[in-house]
JSON list of C-alpha atoms and ligand atoms in Angstrom, two decimals:
[
{"chain": "A", "resi": 1, "resn": "MET", "atom": "CA", "xyz": [-9.02, -1.34, -28.77]},
{"chain": "A", "resi": 2, "resn": "ARG", "atom": "CA", "xyz": [-9.74, 1.52, -31.17]},
{"chain": "A", "resi": 3, "resn": "PHE", "atom": "CA", "xyz": [-9.85, 5.24, -30.41]},
{"chain": "A", "resi": 4, "resn": "PHE", "atom": "CA", "xyz": [-12.54, 7.86, -30.76]},
{"chain": "A", "resi": 5, "resn": "LEU", "atom": "CA", "xyz": [-11.80, 11.54, -30.18]},
{"chain": "A", "resi": 6, "resn": "ASP", "atom": "CA", "xyz": [-14.06, 13.06, -27.50]},
{"chain": "A", "resi": 7, "resn": "SER", "atom": "CA", "xyz": [-14.37, 16.56, -28.91]},
{"chain": "A", "resi": 8, "resn": "ALA", "atom": "CA", "xyz": [-16.53, 18.90, -30.97]},
{"chain": "A", "resi": 9, "resn": "ASN", "atom": "CA", "xyz": [-13.61, 21.20, -31.85]},
{"chain": "A", "resi": 10, "resn": "MET", "atom": "CA", "xyz": [-12.89, 21.19, -35.59]},
{"chain": "A", "resi": 11, "resn": "GLU", "atom": "CA", "xyz": [-9.20, 21.94, -35.20]},
{"chain": "A", "resi": 12, "resn": "GLU", "atom": "CA", "xyz": [-8.71, 19.07, -32.73]},
{"chain": "A", "resi": 13, "resn": "ILE", "atom": "CA", "xyz": [-10.84, 16.73, -34.85]},
{"chain": "A", "resi": 14, "resn": "THR", "atom": "CA", "xyz": [-8.89, 17.55, -38.02]},
{"chain": "A", "resi": 15, "resn": "ARG", "atom": "CA", "xyz": [-5.51, 17.15, -36.30]},
{"chain": "A", "resi": 16, "resn": "ALA", "atom": "CA", "xyz": [-6.49, 13.86, -34.64]},
{"chain": "A", "resi": 17, "resn": "TRP", "atom": "CA", "xyz": [-7.95, 12.49, -37.88]},
{"chain": "A", "resi": 18, "resn": "GLU", "atom": "CA", "xyz": [-4.76, 13.39, -39.76]},
{"chain": "A", "resi": 19, "resn": "MET", "atom": "CA", "xyz": [-2.71, 11.53, -37.13]},
{"chain": "A", "resi": 20, "resn": "GLY", "atom": "CA", "xyz": [-4.42, 8.37, -38.38]},
{"chain": "A", "resi": 21, "resn": "VAL", "atom": "CA", "xyz": [-5.19, 6.97, -34.95]},
{"chain": "A", "resi": 22, "resn": "ILE", "atom": "CA", "xyz": [-8.87, 7.75, -34.44]},
{"chain": "A", "resi": 23, "resn": "SER", "atom": "CA", "xyz": [-11.74, 5.72, -35.86]},
{"chain": "A", "resi": 24, "resn": "GLY", "atom": "CA", "xyz": [-14.48, 8.27, -35.10]},
{"chain": "A", "resi": 25, "resn": "VAL", "atom": "CA", "xyz": [-15.65, 11.08, -32.83]},
{"chain": "A", "resi": 26, "resn": "THR", "atom": "CA", "xyz": [-17.91, 11.39, -29.81]},
{"chain": "A", "resi": 27, "resn": "THR", "atom": "CA", "xyz": [-19.57, 14.66, -28.84]},
{"chain": "A", "resi": 28, "resn": "ASN", "atom": "CA", "xyz": [-21.87, 15.64, -26.00]},
{"chain": "A", "resi": 29, "resn": "PRO", "atom": "CA", "xyz": [-23.97, 18.76, -25.27]},
{"chain": "A", "resi": 30, "resn": "SER", "atom": "CA", "xyz": [-21.23, 20.31, -23.10]},
{"chain": "A", "resi": 31, "resn": "LEU", "atom": "CA", "xyz": [-18.54, 19.82, -25.76]},
{"chain": "A", "resi": 32, "resn": "VAL", "atom": "CA", "xyz": [-20.83, 21.28, -28.46]},
{"chain": "A", "resi": 33, "resn": "ALA", "atom": "CA", "xyz": [-21.75, 24.28, -26.26]},
{"chain": "A", "resi": 34, "resn": "LYS", "atom": "CA", "xyz": [-18.04, 25.16, -25.86]},
{"chain": "A", "resi": 35, "resn": "GLU", "atom": "CA", "xyz": [-17.72, 25.63, -29.65]},
{"chain": "A", "resi": 36, "resn": "GLY", "atom": "CA", "xyz": [-20.42, 28.30, -29.96]},
{"chain": "A", "resi": 37, "resn": "ALA", "atom": "CA", "xyz": [-21.52, 26.79, -33.29]},
{"chain": "A", "resi": 38, "resn": "GLU", "atom": "CA", "xyz": [-24.91, 25.50, -34.44]},
{"chain": "A", "resi": 39, "resn": "PHE", "atom": "CA", "xyz": [-25.28, 21.78, -33.79]},
{"chain": "A", "resi": 40, "resn": "HIS", "atom": "CA", "xyz": [-26.35, 20.30, -37.13]},
{"chain": "A", "resi": 41, "resn": "PRO", "atom": "CA", "xyz": [-23.97, 22.36, -39.31]},
{"chain": "A", "resi": 42, "resn": "LEU", "atom": "CA", "xyz": [-21.14, 21.43, -36.92]},
{"chain": "A", "resi": 43, "resn": "LEU", "atom": "CA", "xyz": [-21.98, 17.73, -37.32]},
{"chain": "A", "resi": 44, "resn": "ARG", "atom": "CA", "xyz": [-21.96, 18.16, -41.12]},
{"chain": "A", "resi": 45, "resn": "GLN", "atom": "CA", "xyz": [-18.48, 19.71, -40.89]},
{"chain": "A", "resi": 46, "resn": "ILE", "atom": "CA", "xyz": [-17.24, 16.83, -38.72]},
{"chain": "A", "resi": 47, "resn": "ALA", "atom": "CA", "xyz": [-18.69, 14.30, -41.19]},
{"chain": "A", "resi": 48, "resn": "GLU", "atom": "CA", "xyz": [-16.73, 15.92, -44.02]},
{"chain": "A", "resi": 49, "resn": "ILE", "atom": "CA", "xyz": [-13.46, 15.17, -42.20]},
{"chain": "A", "resi": 50, "resn": "VAL", "atom": "CA", "xyz": [-14.13, 11.96, -40.30]},
{"chain": "A", "resi": 51, "resn": "ASP", "atom": "CA", "xyz": [-14.82, 8.68, -42.05]},
{"chain": "A", "resi": 52, "resn": "GLY", "atom": "CA", "xyz": [-16.19, 6.78, -39.06]},
{"chain": "A", "resi": 53, "resn": "PRO", "atom": "CA", "xyz": [-18.92, 6.86, -36.40]},
{"chain": "A", "resi": 54, "resn": "ILE", "atom": "CA", "xyz": [-19.80, 10.32, -35.04]},
{"chain": "A", "resi": 55, "resn": "SER", "atom": "CA", "xyz": [-21.84, 10.27, -31.82]},
{"chain": "A", "resi": 56, "resn": "ALA", "atom": "CA", "xyz": [-24.34, 13.12, -31.40]},
{"chain": "A", "resi": 57, "resn": "GLU", "atom": "CA", "xyz": [-26.61, 13.36, -28.36]},
{"chain": "A", "resi": 58, "resn": "VAL", "atom": "CA", "xyz": [-30.34, 14.03, -28.10]},
{"chain": "A", "resi": 59, "resn": "ILE", "atom": "CA", "xyz": [-31.53, 16.65, -25.61]},
{"chain": "A", "resi": 60, "resn": "ALA", "atom": "CA", "xyz": [-35.15, 15.53, -25.17]},
{"chain": "A", "resi": 61, "resn": "LEU", "atom": "CA", "xyz": [-35.86, 13.23, -22.25]},
{"chain": "A", "resi": 62, "resn": "ASP", "atom": "CA", "xyz": [-39.22, 11.87, -23.44]},
{"chain": "A", "resi": 63, "resn": "TYR", "atom": "CA", "xyz": [-39.56, 8.97, -25.88]},
{"chain": "A", "resi": 64, "resn": "GLU", "atom": "CA", "xyz": [-41.26, 10.88, -28.71]},
{"chain": "A", "resi": 65, "resn": "GLY", "atom": "CA", "xyz": [-38.90, 13.83, -28.39]},
{"chain": "A", "resi": 66, "resn": "MET", "atom": "CA", "xyz": [-35.82, 11.56, -28.43]},
{"chain": "A", "resi": 67, "resn": "LEU", "atom": "CA", "xyz": [-37.10, 9.75, -31.50]},
{"chain": "A", "resi": 68, "resn": "SER", "atom": "CA", "xyz": [-37.77, 12.90, -33.47]},
{"chain": "A", "resi": 69, "resn": "GLU", "atom": "CA", "xyz": [-34.32, 14.35, -32.60]},
{"chain": "A", "resi": 70, "resn": "ALA", "atom": "CA", "xyz": [-32.66, 11.00, -33.36]},
{"chain": "A", "resi": 71, "resn": "ARG", "atom": "CA", "xyz": [-34.29, 10.72, -36.78]},
{"chain": "A", "resi": 72, "resn": "ALA", "atom": "CA", "xyz": [-33.26, 14.28, -37.66]},
{"chain": "A", "resi": 73, "resn": "LEU", "atom": "CA", "xyz": [-29.68, 13.58, -36.55]},
{"chain": "A", "resi": 74, "resn": "ALA", "atom": "CA", "xyz": [-29.57, 10.34, -38.55]},
{"chain": "A", "resi": 75, "resn": "GLU", "atom": "CA", "xyz": [-30.66, 12.29, -41.66]},
{"chain": "A", "resi": 76, "resn": "ILE", "atom": "CA", "xyz": [-27.53, 14.46, -41.43]},
{"chain": "A", "resi": 77, "resn": "ASP", "atom": "CA", "xyz": [-25.13, 11.68, -42.36]},
{"chain": "A", "resi": 78, "resn": "PRO", "atom": "CA", "xyz": [-25.10, 7.84, -42.30]},
{"chain": "A", "resi": 79, "resn": "LYS", "atom": "CA", "xyz": [-22.06, 8.02, -39.96]},
{"chain": "A", "resi": 80, "resn": "ILE", "atom": "CA", "xyz": [-24.10, 9.63, -37.18]},
{"chain": "A", "resi": 81, "resn": "VAL", "atom": "CA", "xyz": [-24.62, 7.48, -34.07]},
{"chain": "A", "resi": 82, "resn": "VAL", "atom": "CA", "xyz": [-27.39, 8.80, -31.83]},
{"chain": "A", "resi": 83, "resn": "LYS", "atom": "CA", "xyz": [-26.39, 9.20, -28.21]},
{"chain": "A", "resi": 84, "resn": "ILE", "atom": "CA", "xyz": [-29.24, 8.40, -25.85]},
{"chain": "A", "resi": 85, "resn": "PRO", "atom": "CA", "xyz": [-29.15, 8.90, -22.07]},
{"chain": "A", "resi": 86, "resn": "MET", "atom": "CA", "xyz": [-29.51, 5.79, -19.91]},
{"chain": "A", "resi": 87, "resn": "THR", "atom": "CA", "xyz": [-33.13, 6.12, -18.74]},
{"chain": "A", "resi": 88, "resn": "VAL", "atom": "CA", "xyz": [-36.32, 4.07, -19.11]},
{"chain": "A", "resi": 89, "resn": "GLU", "atom": "CA", "xyz": [-37.49, 6.40, -21.89]},
{"chain": "A", "resi": 90, "resn": "GLY", "atom": "CA", "xyz": [-34.03, 6.17, -23.41]},
{"chain": "A", "resi": 91, "resn": "LEU", "atom": "CA", "xyz": [-34.20, 2.37, -23.53]},
{"chain": "A", "resi": 92, "resn": "ARG", "atom": "CA", "xyz": [-37.58, 2.56, -25.27]},
{"chain": "A", "resi": 93, "resn": "ALA", "atom": "CA", "xyz": [-36.08, 4.91, -27.84]},
{"chain": "A", "resi": 94, "resn": "VAL", "atom": "CA", "xyz": [-33.07, 2.63, -28.35]},
{"chain": "A", "resi": 95, "resn": "LYS", "atom": "CA", "xyz": [-35.37, -0.32, -29.09]},
{"chain": "A", "resi": 96, "resn": "THR", "atom": "CA", "xyz": [-37.34, 1.65, -31.69]},
{"chain": "A", "resi": 97, "resn": "LEU", "atom": "CA", "xyz": [-34.20, 3.11, -33.28]},
{"chain": "A", "resi": 98, "resn": "ALA", "atom": "CA", "xyz": [-32.65, -0.38, -33.49]},
{"chain": "A", "resi": 99, "resn": "GLU", "atom": "CA", "xyz": [-35.76, -1.52, -35.39]},
{"chain": "A", "resi": 100, "resn": "GLU", "atom": "CA", "xyz": [-35.21, 1.44, -37.74]},
{"chain": "A", "resi": 101, "resn": "GLU", "atom": "CA", "xyz": [-31.51, 0.48, -38.07]},
{"chain": "A", "resi": 102, "resn": "ILE", "atom": "CA", "xyz": [-30.36, 3.80, -36.57]},
{"chain": "A", "resi": 103, "resn": "PRO", "atom": "CA", "xyz": [-27.21, 3.12, -34.51]},
{"chain": "A", "resi": 104, "resn": "THR", "atom": "CA", "xyz": [-27.23, 4.26, -30.88]},
{"chain": "A", "resi": 105, "resn": "ASN", "atom": "CA", "xyz": [-24.70, 4.94, -28.14]},
{"chain": "A", "resi": 106, "resn": "VAL", "atom": "CA", "xyz": [-26.20, 4.73, -24.65]},
{"chain": "A", "resi": 107, "resn": "THR", "atom": "CA", "xyz": [-24.45, 7.33, -22.55]},
{"chain": "A", "resi": 108, "resn": "LEU", "atom": "CA", "xyz": [-24.08, 8.14, -18.84]},
{"chain": "A", "resi": 109, "resn": "VAL", "atom": "CA", "xyz": [-23.71, 4.47, -17.88]},
{"chain": "A", "resi": 110, "resn": "PHE", "atom": "CA", "xyz": [-22.56, 4.03, -14.29]},
{"chain": "A", "resi": 111, "resn": "THR", "atom": "CA", "xyz": [-23.45, 0.40, -13.43]},
{"chain": "A", "resi": 112, "resn": "PRO", "atom": "CA", "xyz": [-22.83, -2.92, -15.20]},
{"chain": "A", "resi": 113, "resn": "ILE", "atom": "CA", "xyz": [-26.56, -3.69, -15.22]},
{"chain": "A", "resi": 114, "resn": "GLN", "atom": "CA", "xyz": [-27.38, -0.39, -16.93]},
{"chain": "A", "resi": 115, "resn": "ALA", "atom": "CA", "xyz": [-24.98, -1.52, -19.66]},
{"chain": "A", "resi": 116, "resn": "LEU", "atom": "CA", "xyz": [-26.64, -4.95, -19.85]},
{"chain": "A", "resi": 117, "resn": "LEU", "atom": "CA", "xyz": [-30.09, -3.33, -20.17]},
{"chain": "A", "resi": 118, "resn": "ALA", "atom": "CA", "xyz": [-28.83, -1.03, -22.93]},
{"chain": "A", "resi": 119, "resn": "ALA", "atom": "CA", "xyz": [-27.36, -3.96, -24.85]},
{"chain": "A", "resi": 120, "resn": "ARG", "atom": "CA", "xyz": [-30.59, -5.95, -24.50]},
{"chain": "A", "resi": 121, "resn": "ALA", "atom": "CA", "xyz": [-32.61, -2.96, -25.74]},
{"chain": "A", "resi": 122, "resn": "GLY", "atom": "CA", "xyz": [-30.50, -3.03, -28.90]},
{"chain": "A", "resi": 123, "resn": "ALA", "atom": "CA", "xyz": [-27.82, -0.38, -28.34]},
{"chain": "A", "resi": 124, "resn": "THR", "atom": "CA", "xyz": [-24.92, -0.43, -30.80]},
{"chain": "A", "resi": 125, "resn": "TYR", "atom": "CA", "xyz": [-22.54, 1.04, -28.20]},
{"chain": "A", "resi": 126, "resn": "VAL", "atom": "CA", "xyz": [-22.55, 1.67, -24.45]},
{"chain": "A", "resi": 127, "resn": "SER", "atom": "CA", "xyz": [-20.45, 4.38, -22.81]},
{"chain": "A", "resi": 128, "resn": "PRO", "atom": "CA", "xyz": [-19.42, 3.75, -19.19]},
{"chain": "A", "resi": 129, "resn": "PHE", "atom": "CA", "xyz": [-18.01, 6.97, -17.69]},
{"chain": "A", "resi": 130, "resn": "LEU", "atom": "CA", "xyz": [-14.77, 6.12, -15.86]},
{"chain": "A", "resi": 131, "resn": "GLY", "atom": "CA", "xyz": [-13.55, 9.55, -14.76]},
{"chain": "A", "resi": 132, "resn": "ARG", "atom": "CA", "xyz": [-16.84, 10.70, -13.29]},
{"chain": "A", "resi": 133, "resn": "LEU", "atom": "CA", "xyz": [-16.95, 7.58, -11.08]},
{"chain": "A", "resi": 134, "resn": "ASP", "atom": "CA", "xyz": [-13.35, 8.18, -9.96]},
{"chain": "A", "resi": 135, "resn": "ASP", "atom": "CA", "xyz": [-14.39, 11.77, -9.16]},
{"chain": "A", "resi": 136, "resn": "ILE", "atom": "CA", "xyz": [-16.85, 10.51, -6.53]},
{"chain": "A", "resi": 137, "resn": "GLY", "atom": "CA", "xyz": [-14.42, 8.03, -5.00]},
{"chain": "A", "resi": 138, "resn": "GLU", "atom": "CA", "xyz": [-15.45, 4.91, -6.93]},
{"chain": "A", "resi": 139, "resn": "VAL", "atom": "CA", "xyz": [-13.31, 2.92, -9.37]},
{"chain": "A", "resi": 140, "resn": "GLY", "atom": "CA", "xyz": [-14.31, 3.58, -12.96]},
{"chain": "A", "resi": 141, "resn": "LEU", "atom": "CA", "xyz": [-12.08, 0.84, -14.35]},
{"chain": "A", "resi": 142, "resn": "LYS", "atom": "CA", "xyz": [-13.89, -1.78, -12.21]},
{"chain": "A", "resi": 143, "resn": "LEU", "atom": "CA", "xyz": [-17.15, -0.80, -13.94]},
{"chain": "A", "resi": 144, "resn": "LEU", "atom": "CA", "xyz": [-15.49, -1.26, -17.33]},
{"chain": "A", "resi": 145, "resn": "GLU", "atom": "CA", "xyz": [-14.08, -4.65, -16.30]},
{"chain": "A", "resi": 146, "resn": "ASP", "atom": "CA", "xyz": [-17.52, -5.87, -15.13]},
{"chain": "A", "resi": 147, "resn": "ILE", "atom": "CA", "xyz": [-19.24, -4.70, -18.34]},
{"chain": "A", "resi": 148, "resn": "CYS", "atom": "CA", "xyz": [-16.65, -6.35, -20.61]},
{"chain": "A", "resi": 149, "resn": "GLN", "atom": "CA", "xyz": [-16.94, -9.59, -18.61]},
{"chain": "A", "resi": 150, "resn": "ILE", "atom": "CA", "xyz": [-20.76, -9.63, -18.78]},
{"chain": "A", "resi": 151, "resn": "PHE", "atom": "CA", "xyz": [-20.78, -8.85, -22.50]},
{"chain": "A", "resi": 152, "resn": "ALA", "atom": "CA", "xyz": [-18.25, -11.64, -23.17]},
{"chain": "A", "resi": 153, "resn": "VAL", "atom": "CA", "xyz": [-20.03, -14.24, -21.01]},
{"chain": "A", "resi": 154, "resn": "HIS", "atom": "CA", "xyz": [-23.36, -13.55, -22.71]},
{"chain": "A", "resi": 155, "resn": "ALA", "atom": "CA", "xyz": [-21.89, -12.94, -26.19]},
{"chain": "A", "resi": 156, "resn": "LEU", "atom": "CA", "xyz": [-23.68, -9.59, -26.47]},
{"chain": "A", "resi": 157, "resn": "ASP", "atom": "CA", "xyz": [-23.51, -7.80, -29.79]},
{"chain": "A", "resi": 158, "resn": "CYS", "atom": "CA", "xyz": [-22.87, -4.33, -28.33]},
{"chain": "A", "resi": 159, "resn": "ARG", "atom": "CA", "xyz": [-19.56, -2.43, -28.38]},
{"chain": "A", "resi": 160, "resn": "VAL", "atom": "CA", "xyz": [-18.10, -0.94, -25.19]},
{"chain": "A", "resi": 161, "resn": "ILE", "atom": "CA", "xyz": [-16.67, 2.59, -25.28]},
{"chain": "A", "resi": 162, "resn": "ALA", "atom": "CA", "xyz": [-14.53, 3.54, -22.28]},
{"chain": "A", "resi": 163, "resn": "ALA", "atom": "CA", "xyz": [-15.62, 7.16, -21.79]},
{"chain": "A", "resi": 164, "resn": "SER", "atom": "CA", "xyz": [-14.85, 10.05, -19.45]},
{"chain": "A", "resi": 165, "resn": "ILE", "atom": "CA", "xyz": [-11.19, 9.21, -19.85]},
{"chain": "A", "resi": 166, "resn": "ARG", "atom": "CA", "xyz": [-8.94, 11.47, -17.81]},
{"chain": "A", "resi": 167, "resn": "ASN", "atom": "CA", "xyz": [-5.42, 10.10, -18.26]},
{"chain": "A", "resi": 168, "resn": "PRO", "atom": "CA", "xyz": [-3.12, 7.61, -20.03]},
{"chain": "A", "resi": 169, "resn": "VAL", "atom": "CA", "xyz": [-3.55, 5.02, -17.24]},
{"chain": "A", "resi": 170, "resn": "HIS", "atom": "CA", "xyz": [-7.29, 4.85, -18.01]},
{"chain": "A", "resi": 171, "resn": "VAL", "atom": "CA", "xyz": [-6.38, 4.15, -21.64]},
{"chain": "A", "resi": 172, "resn": "LEU", "atom": "CA", "xyz": [-3.78, 1.48, -20.85]},
{"chain": "A", "resi": 173, "resn": "GLU", "atom": "CA", "xyz": [-6.06, -0.36, -18.44]},
{"chain": "A", "resi": 174, "resn": "ALA", "atom": "CA", "xyz": [-9.08, -0.08, -20.76]},
{"chain": "A", "resi": 175, "resn": "ALA", "atom": "CA", "xyz": [-7.03, -1.71, -23.53]},
{"chain": "A", "resi": 176, "resn": "LYS", "atom": "CA", "xyz": [-5.94, -4.53, -21.20]},
{"chain": "A", "resi": 177, "resn": "ILE", "atom": "CA", "xyz": [-9.50, -5.08, -19.95]},
{"chain": "A", "resi": 178, "resn": "GLY", "atom": "CA", "xyz": [-10.72, -5.40, -23.55]},
{"chain": "A", "resi": 179, "resn": "ALA", "atom": "CA", "xyz": [-12.84, -2.30, -24.20]},
{"chain": "A", "resi": 180, "resn": "ASP", "atom": "CA", "xyz": [-13.70, -2.06, -27.89]},
{"chain": "A", "resi": 181, "resn": "TYR", "atom": "CA", "xyz": [-13.04, 1.69, -27.90]},
{"chain": "A", "resi": 182, "resn": "ALA", "atom": "CA", "xyz": [-11.68, 4.44, -25.70]},
{"chain": "A", "resi": 183, "resn": "THR", "atom": "CA", "xyz": [-12.97, 7.93, -26.40]},
{"chain": "A", "resi": 184, "resn": "VAL", "atom": "CA", "xyz": [-10.24, 10.37, -25.45]},
{"chain": "A", "resi": 185, "resn": "PRO", "atom": "CA", "xyz": [-9.94, 14.16, -25.20]},
{"chain": "A", "resi": 186, "resn": "PHE", "atom": "CA", "xyz": [-7.32, 15.68, -27.51]},
{"chain": "A", "resi": 187, "resn": "SER", "atom": "CA", "xyz": [-5.13, 16.57, -24.49]},
{"chain": "A", "resi": 188, "resn": "VAL", "atom": "CA", "xyz": [-4.94, 12.88, -23.52]},
{"chain": "A", "resi": 189, "resn": "LEU", "atom": "CA", "xyz": [-4.29, 11.84, -27.13]},
{"chain": "A", "resi": 190, "resn": "LYS", "atom": "CA", "xyz": [-1.25, 14.15, -27.16]},
{"chain": "A", "resi": 191, "resn": "GLN", "atom": "CA", "xyz": [-0.06, 12.77, -23.79]},
{"chain": "A", "resi": 192, "resn": "LEU", "atom": "CA", "xyz": [-0.37, 9.22, -25.16]},
{"chain": "A", "resi": 193, "resn": "SER", "atom": "CA", "xyz": [1.92, 9.96, -28.09]},
{"chain": "A", "resi": 194, "resn": "SER", "atom": "CA", "xyz": [4.75, 11.54, -26.12]},
{"chain": "A", "resi": 195, "resn": "HIS", "atom": "CA", "xyz": [7.43, 10.37, -23.70]},
{"chain": "A", "resi": 196, "resn": "PRO", "atom": "CA", "xyz": [10.30, 12.36, -22.15]},
{"chain": "A", "resi": 197, "resn": "LEU", "atom": "CA", "xyz": [12.84, 9.79, -23.37]},
{"chain": "A", "resi": 198, "resn": "THR", "atom": "CA", "xyz": [11.51, 10.10, -26.94]},
{"chain": "A", "resi": 199, "resn": "ALA", "atom": "CA", "xyz": [11.98, 13.89, -26.75]},
{"chain": "A", "resi": 200, "resn": "ALA", "atom": "CA", "xyz": [15.45, 13.56, -25.16]},
{"chain": "A", "resi": 201, "resn": "GLY", "atom": "CA", "xyz": [16.42, 10.92, -27.74]},
{"chain": "A", "resi": 202, "resn": "ILE", "atom": "CA", "xyz": [15.46, 13.20, -30.65]},
{"chain": "A", "resi": 203, "resn": "GLU", "atom": "CA", "xyz": [17.42, 16.07, -29.11]},
{"chain": "A", "resi": 204, "resn": "LYS", "atom": "CA", "xyz": [20.55, 13.89, -28.69]},
{"chain": "A", "resi": 205, "resn": "PHE", "atom": "CA", "xyz": [20.34, 12.49, -32.24]},
{"chain": "A", "resi": 206, "resn": "LEU", "atom": "CA", "xyz": [20.04, 16.02, -33.66]},
{"chain": "A", "resi": 207, "resn": "ALA", "atom": "CA", "xyz": [22.97, 17.27, -31.55]},
{"chain": "A", "resi": 208, "resn": "ASP", "atom": "CA", "xyz": [25.15, 14.34, -32.64]},
{"chain": "A", "resi": 209, "resn": "TRP", "atom": "CA", "xyz": [24.13, 14.75, -36.28]},
{"chain": "A", "resi": 210, "resn": "LYS", "atom": "CA", "xyz": [25.77, 18.20, -36.26]},
{"chain": "A", "resi": 211, "resn": "LYS", "atom": "CA", "xyz": [29.14, 16.39, -35.82]},
{"chain": "A", "resi": 212, "resn": "VAL", "atom": "CA", "xyz": [28.71, 14.34, -39.04]},
{"chain": "A", "resi": 213, "resn": "PRO", "atom": "CA", "xyz": [31.14, 15.72, -41.68]},
{"chain": "A", "resi": 214, "resn": "GLY", "atom": "CA", "xyz": [29.54, 16.91, -44.93]},
{"chain": "A", "resi": 215, "resn": "ARG", "atom": "CA", "xyz": [26.00, 16.39, -43.63]},
{"chain": "B", "resi": 301, "resn": "LIG", "atom": "C1", "xyz": [-18.47, 10.36, -23.73]},
{"chain": "B", "resi": 301, "resn": "LIG", "atom": "O1", "xyz": [-19.00, 10.06, -24.78]},
{"chain": "B", "resi": 301, "resn": "LIG", "atom": "C2", "xyz": [-18.53, 11.66, -23.09]},
{"chain": "B", "resi": 301, "resn": "LIG", "atom": "O2", "xyz": [-18.63, 12.66, -24.09]},
{"chain": "B", "resi": 301, "resn": "LIG", "atom": "C3", "xyz": [-17.30, 12.01, -22.32]},
{"chain": "B", "resi": 301, "resn": "LIG", "atom": "O3", "xyz": [-16.35, 10.98, -22.33]},
{"chain": "B", "resi": 301, "resn": "LIG", "atom": "C4", "xyz": [-17.57, 12.61, -20.99]},
{"chain": "B", "resi": 301, "resn": "LIG", "atom": "O4", "xyz": [-16.36, 12.92, -20.37]},
{"chain": "B", "resi": 301, "resn": "LIG", "atom": "P1", "xyz": [-16.23, 13.90, -19.11]},
{"chain": "B", "resi": 301, "resn": "LIG", "atom": "O5", "xyz": [-16.67, 13.15, -17.90]},
{"chain": "B", "resi": 301, "resn": "LIG", "atom": "O6", "xyz": [-14.77, 14.22, -19.08]},
{"chain": "B", "resi": 301, "resn": "LIG", "atom": "O7", "xyz": [-17.10, 15.09, -19.41]}
]
């Protein structure tokens, strides 16, 4: 499993990229809105730092509108992956964009069959949202398991991104299930890299080092 950073914040993106663990970035309208920056220039800035897929979402809900936004986004940089919401119009747009060789990430996927439809329409990636299902008392990881099973059984050429990740357990289980990617907020990325025994171990080594003569 590879990692994407789920963020539109340049400081987080730069720090995560420099850590060497992320393969790309996913954004969404809410994450972009938090930054108070214009969308296209922000994507250009991200593309200067990140050498990997950068998901950017369309706002239009109609087929023509989605296509025109998607084409404009794809013009920004070849690394842009167009995020399309999981709707009938969205599937139509995914099919056309696949024919134009513009990569897509079908977002807001909440059932295994939505994921299957997206893959059949020609999506490059699908993003099942684990945390938002957990929030309403369902089991997000079960959705991920079902999607990975269906994609394996039918040898579908579509990558699965475990999205709406809330904690390290989501990440561990997503890796075991076989998700191709997990897109994680920066806060979770930091949690993943730390452990109290690592911190205590460093402290003890430094304390002991002070006793080494002539150090
Ligand atoms: C995925 O691409 C989405 O941007 C994201 O994972 C949504 O997460 P949230 O449910 O925490 O907003």
